[in-house]
Short mmCIF file of N, CA, C and O in Angstrom, two decimals:
data_model
loop_
_atom_site.label_atom_id
_atom_site.label_comp_id
_atom_site.label_asym_id
_atom_site.label_seq_id
_atom_site.Cartn_x
_atom_site.Cartn_y
_atom_site.Cartn_z
N UNK A 8 10.32 49.00 15.76
CA UNK A 8 9.17 49.65 16.35
C UNK A 8 9.27 49.54 17.87
O UNK A 8 9.47 48.45 18.39
N UNK A 9 9.15 50.62 18.55
CA UNK A 9 9.19 50.62 20.01
C UNK A 9 7.78 50.54 20.56
O UNK A 9 6.85 51.10 20.00
N UNK A 10 7.64 49.81 21.66
CA UNK A 10 6.35 49.69 22.32
C UNK A 10 6.39 50.41 23.66
O UNK A 10 7.46 50.59 24.24
N UNK A 11 5.22 50.80 24.14
CA UNK A 11 5.10 51.47 25.43
C UNK A 11 4.22 50.64 26.35
O UNK A 11 3.43 49.81 25.89
N UNK A 12 4.34 50.89 27.65
CA UNK A 12 3.49 50.20 28.61
C UNK A 12 2.03 50.40 28.21
O UNK A 12 1.62 51.51 27.88
N UNK A 13 1.26 49.31 28.23
CA UNK A 13 -0.15 49.38 27.89
C UNK A 13 -0.46 49.08 26.44
O UNK A 13 -1.63 48.89 26.09
N UNK A 14 0.56 49.07 25.58
CA UNK A 14 0.32 48.75 24.17
C UNK A 14 -0.18 47.31 24.03
O UNK A 14 0.31 46.40 24.71
N UNK A 15 -1.13 47.11 23.14
CA UNK A 15 -1.65 45.77 22.87
C UNK A 15 -0.80 45.15 21.76
O UNK A 15 -0.58 45.78 20.73
N UNK A 16 -0.33 43.92 22.01
CA UNK A 16 0.56 43.25 21.08
C UNK A 16 0.16 41.78 20.90
O UNK A 16 -0.65 41.25 21.68
N UNK A 17 0.75 41.14 19.91
CA UNK A 17 0.60 39.71 19.72
C UNK A 17 1.99 39.10 19.61
O UNK A 17 2.96 39.78 19.28
N UNK A 18 2.08 37.79 19.90
CA UNK A 18 3.33 37.06 19.75
C UNK A 18 3.00 35.60 19.52
O UNK A 18 1.91 35.14 19.86
N UNK A 19 3.93 34.90 18.94
CA UNK A 19 3.71 33.49 18.62
C UNK A 19 4.19 32.59 19.77
O UNK A 19 5.23 32.85 20.38
N UNK A 20 3.41 31.54 20.06
CA UNK A 20 3.78 30.53 21.04
C UNK A 20 3.57 29.16 20.40
O UNK A 20 3.05 29.07 19.28
N UNK A 21 3.93 28.13 21.11
CA UNK A 21 3.72 26.78 20.57
C UNK A 21 2.24 26.46 20.41
O UNK A 21 1.87 25.58 19.64
N UNK A 22 1.37 27.18 21.12
CA UNK A 22 -0.07 26.97 21.01
C UNK A 22 -0.71 27.85 19.94
O UNK A 22 -1.91 27.77 19.70
N UNK A 23 0.06 28.73 19.31
CA UNK A 23 -0.47 29.65 18.30
C UNK A 23 -0.15 31.09 18.68
O UNK A 23 0.78 31.35 19.42
N UNK A 24 -0.93 32.00 18.17
CA UNK A 24 -0.73 33.42 18.44
C UNK A 24 -1.41 33.81 19.74
O UNK A 24 -2.55 33.44 19.99
N UNK A 25 -0.69 34.56 20.55
CA UNK A 25 -1.20 35.03 21.84
C UNK A 25 -1.33 36.54 21.79
O UNK A 25 -0.50 37.22 21.21
N UNK A 26 -2.39 37.05 22.43
CA UNK A 26 -2.61 38.49 22.52
C UNK A 26 -2.39 38.93 23.95
O UNK A 26 -2.70 38.20 24.88
N UNK A 27 -1.84 40.13 24.10
CA UNK A 27 -1.60 40.63 25.44
C UNK A 27 -1.23 42.09 25.46
O UNK A 27 -1.43 42.81 24.47
N UNK A 28 -0.68 42.49 26.58
CA UNK A 28 -0.38 43.89 26.84
C UNK A 28 1.06 44.02 27.33
O UNK A 28 1.53 43.22 28.13
N UNK A 29 1.75 45.06 26.85
CA UNK A 29 3.10 45.36 27.31
C UNK A 29 3.02 45.91 28.73
O UNK A 29 2.26 46.84 29.00
N UNK A 30 3.80 45.31 29.62
CA UNK A 30 3.84 45.76 31.01
C UNK A 30 5.08 46.57 31.32
O UNK A 30 5.04 47.48 32.14
N UNK A 31 6.21 46.22 30.66
CA UNK A 31 7.47 46.90 31.00
C UNK A 31 8.50 46.68 29.89
O UNK A 31 8.59 45.61 29.32
N UNK A 32 9.27 47.72 29.61
CA UNK A 32 10.40 47.64 28.68
C UNK A 32 11.66 47.49 29.51
O UNK A 32 11.85 48.17 30.51
N UNK A 33 12.53 46.57 29.09
CA UNK A 33 13.79 46.33 29.82
C UNK A 33 14.97 46.53 28.87
O UNK A 33 14.99 45.97 27.79
N UNK A 34 15.96 47.33 29.30
CA UNK A 34 17.15 47.57 28.49
C UNK A 34 18.44 47.26 29.25
O UNK A 34 19.52 47.46 28.74
N UNK A 35 18.30 46.77 30.49
CA UNK A 35 19.46 46.36 31.28
C UNK A 35 19.30 44.90 31.66
O UNK A 35 18.18 44.39 31.73
N UNK A 36 20.42 44.23 31.91
CA UNK A 36 20.39 42.81 32.28
C UNK A 36 19.40 42.58 33.41
O UNK A 36 19.31 43.37 34.35
N UNK A 37 18.64 41.46 33.29
CA UNK A 37 17.69 41.13 34.33
C UNK A 37 17.43 39.62 34.35
O UNK A 37 17.74 38.92 33.40
N UNK A 38 16.86 39.16 35.47
CA UNK A 38 16.45 37.77 35.60
C UNK A 38 14.93 37.75 35.67
O UNK A 38 14.31 38.56 36.35
N UNK A 39 14.33 36.81 34.94
CA UNK A 39 12.87 36.70 34.92
C UNK A 39 12.51 35.23 34.85
O UNK A 39 12.94 34.52 33.93
N UNK A 40 11.76 34.77 35.83
CA UNK A 40 11.33 33.36 35.89
C UNK A 40 12.50 32.39 35.74
O UNK A 40 12.44 31.42 35.00
N UNK A 41 13.60 32.72 36.42
CA UNK A 41 14.76 31.84 36.44
C UNK A 41 15.66 31.90 35.23
O UNK A 41 16.63 31.15 35.14
N UNK A 42 15.39 32.79 34.29
CA UNK A 42 16.24 32.95 33.11
C UNK A 42 16.91 34.32 33.14
O UNK A 42 16.31 35.30 33.58
N UNK A 43 18.14 34.38 32.63
CA UNK A 43 18.86 35.64 32.53
C UNK A 43 18.72 36.21 31.13
O UNK A 43 18.82 35.48 30.15
N UNK A 44 18.48 37.52 31.07
CA UNK A 44 18.31 38.22 29.80
C UNK A 44 19.31 39.35 29.72
O UNK A 44 19.63 39.98 30.73
N UNK A 45 19.81 39.62 28.51
CA UNK A 45 20.79 40.68 28.29
C UNK A 45 20.33 41.63 27.18
O UNK A 45 20.87 41.64 26.08
N UNK A 46 19.34 42.45 27.48
CA UNK A 46 18.88 43.42 26.48
C UNK A 46 19.84 44.59 26.35
O UNK A 46 20.75 44.76 27.16
N UNK A 47 19.64 45.37 25.31
CA UNK A 47 20.39 46.61 25.11
C UNK A 47 19.40 47.69 24.71
O UNK A 47 18.23 47.42 24.45
N UNK A 48 19.88 48.92 24.61
CA UNK A 48 19.03 50.01 24.13
C UNK A 48 18.51 49.71 22.73
O UNK A 48 17.37 50.04 22.40
N UNK A 49 19.35 49.11 21.90
CA UNK A 49 18.98 48.82 20.51
C UNK A 49 18.21 47.51 20.36
O UNK A 49 17.62 47.27 19.31
N UNK A 50 18.26 46.65 21.36
CA UNK A 50 17.60 45.35 21.29
C UNK A 50 16.92 45.05 22.63
O UNK A 50 17.34 44.15 23.36
N UNK A 51 15.85 45.81 22.95
CA UNK A 51 15.21 45.66 24.26
C UNK A 51 14.35 44.40 24.36
O UNK A 51 13.98 43.79 23.35
N UNK A 52 14.05 44.05 25.58
CA UNK A 52 13.06 43.02 25.88
C UNK A 52 11.84 43.71 26.49
O UNK A 52 11.96 44.78 27.07
N UNK A 53 10.71 43.06 26.36
CA UNK A 53 9.48 43.56 26.96
C UNK A 53 8.85 42.47 27.81
O UNK A 53 8.83 41.30 27.43
N UNK A 54 8.36 42.85 28.98
CA UNK A 54 7.56 41.95 29.79
C UNK A 54 6.12 42.16 29.30
O UNK A 54 5.61 43.29 29.29
N UNK A 55 5.51 41.07 28.85
CA UNK A 55 4.15 41.14 28.32
C UNK A 55 3.26 40.21 29.14
O UNK A 55 3.71 39.22 29.70
N UNK A 56 1.98 40.55 29.19
CA UNK A 56 1.01 39.74 29.94
C UNK A 56 -0.09 39.26 29.01
O UNK A 56 -0.72 40.07 28.31
N UNK A 57 -0.31 37.97 29.00
CA UNK A 57 -1.36 37.37 28.18
C UNK A 57 -2.73 37.83 28.67
O UNK A 57 -3.01 37.78 29.86
N UNK A 58 -3.58 38.26 27.74
CA UNK A 58 -4.93 38.66 28.11
C UNK A 58 -5.77 37.45 28.50
O UNK A 58 -6.69 37.56 29.30
N UNK A 59 -5.46 36.29 27.95
CA UNK A 59 -6.25 35.09 28.20
C UNK A 59 -5.93 34.45 29.55
O UNK A 59 -6.82 34.09 30.31
N UNK A 60 -4.63 34.33 29.87
CA UNK A 60 -4.23 33.59 31.08
C UNK A 60 -3.67 34.47 32.19
O UNK A 60 -3.58 34.03 33.33
N UNK A 61 -3.25 35.68 31.86
CA UNK A 61 -2.63 36.56 32.86
C UNK A 61 -1.16 36.23 33.09
O UNK A 61 -0.50 36.89 33.88
N UNK A 62 -0.64 35.21 32.41
CA UNK A 62 0.77 34.85 32.55
C UNK A 62 1.65 35.92 31.92
O UNK A 62 1.27 36.53 30.91
N UNK A 63 2.82 36.12 32.50
CA UNK A 63 3.76 37.08 31.96
C UNK A 63 4.94 36.36 31.35
O UNK A 63 5.30 35.26 31.77
N UNK A 64 5.53 36.98 30.34
CA UNK A 64 6.70 36.44 29.65
C UNK A 64 7.57 37.59 29.19
O UNK A 64 7.11 38.73 29.06
N UNK A 65 8.85 37.29 28.93
CA UNK A 65 9.79 38.28 28.40
C UNK A 65 10.04 37.94 26.93
O UNK A 65 10.33 36.80 26.60
N UNK A 66 9.89 38.95 26.07
CA UNK A 66 10.11 38.75 24.64
C UNK A 66 10.93 39.89 24.07
O UNK A 66 10.79 41.04 24.49
N UNK A 67 11.75 39.56 23.07
CA UNK A 67 12.46 40.60 22.33
C UNK A 67 11.44 41.41 21.53
O UNK A 67 10.39 40.90 21.15
N UNK A 68 11.80 42.64 21.25
CA UNK A 68 10.94 43.52 20.48
C UNK A 68 10.58 42.88 19.13
O UNK A 68 9.44 42.97 18.67
N UNK A 69 11.54 42.20 18.52
CA UNK A 69 11.32 41.60 17.19
C UNK A 69 10.29 40.47 17.21
O UNK A 69 9.75 40.11 16.17
N UNK A 70 9.99 39.91 18.39
CA UNK A 70 9.01 38.82 18.50
C UNK A 70 7.59 39.33 18.67
O UNK A 70 6.65 38.57 18.60
N UNK A 71 7.44 40.65 18.86
CA UNK A 71 6.13 41.24 19.11
C UNK A 71 5.61 41.98 17.89
O UNK A 71 6.39 42.57 17.13
N UNK A 72 4.30 41.94 17.72
CA UNK A 72 3.63 42.70 16.65
C UNK A 72 2.54 43.55 17.26
O UNK A 72 1.88 43.11 18.22
N UNK A 73 2.32 44.74 16.72
CA UNK A 73 1.24 45.58 17.25
C UNK A 73 -0.12 44.96 16.91
O UNK A 73 -0.25 44.26 15.91
N UNK A 74 -1.07 45.22 17.74
CA UNK A 74 -2.42 44.71 17.50
C UNK A 74 -3.37 45.81 17.20
O UNK A 74 -3.30 46.89 17.63
#
């Protein structure tokens, strides 16, 4: 399932399930918060923002669920 900017999603964290919004889809290598990511067209990463804290994180598409 592909997500678009603005889509509402959930993902699991050590604190439980987090709800947020997709900010950006990434399909080329990038660095985010000091970590290197290697997405592909078939296995993209998404930058998501928590609705509760405003923190952003990078997650694989498979880690996200539609809300």
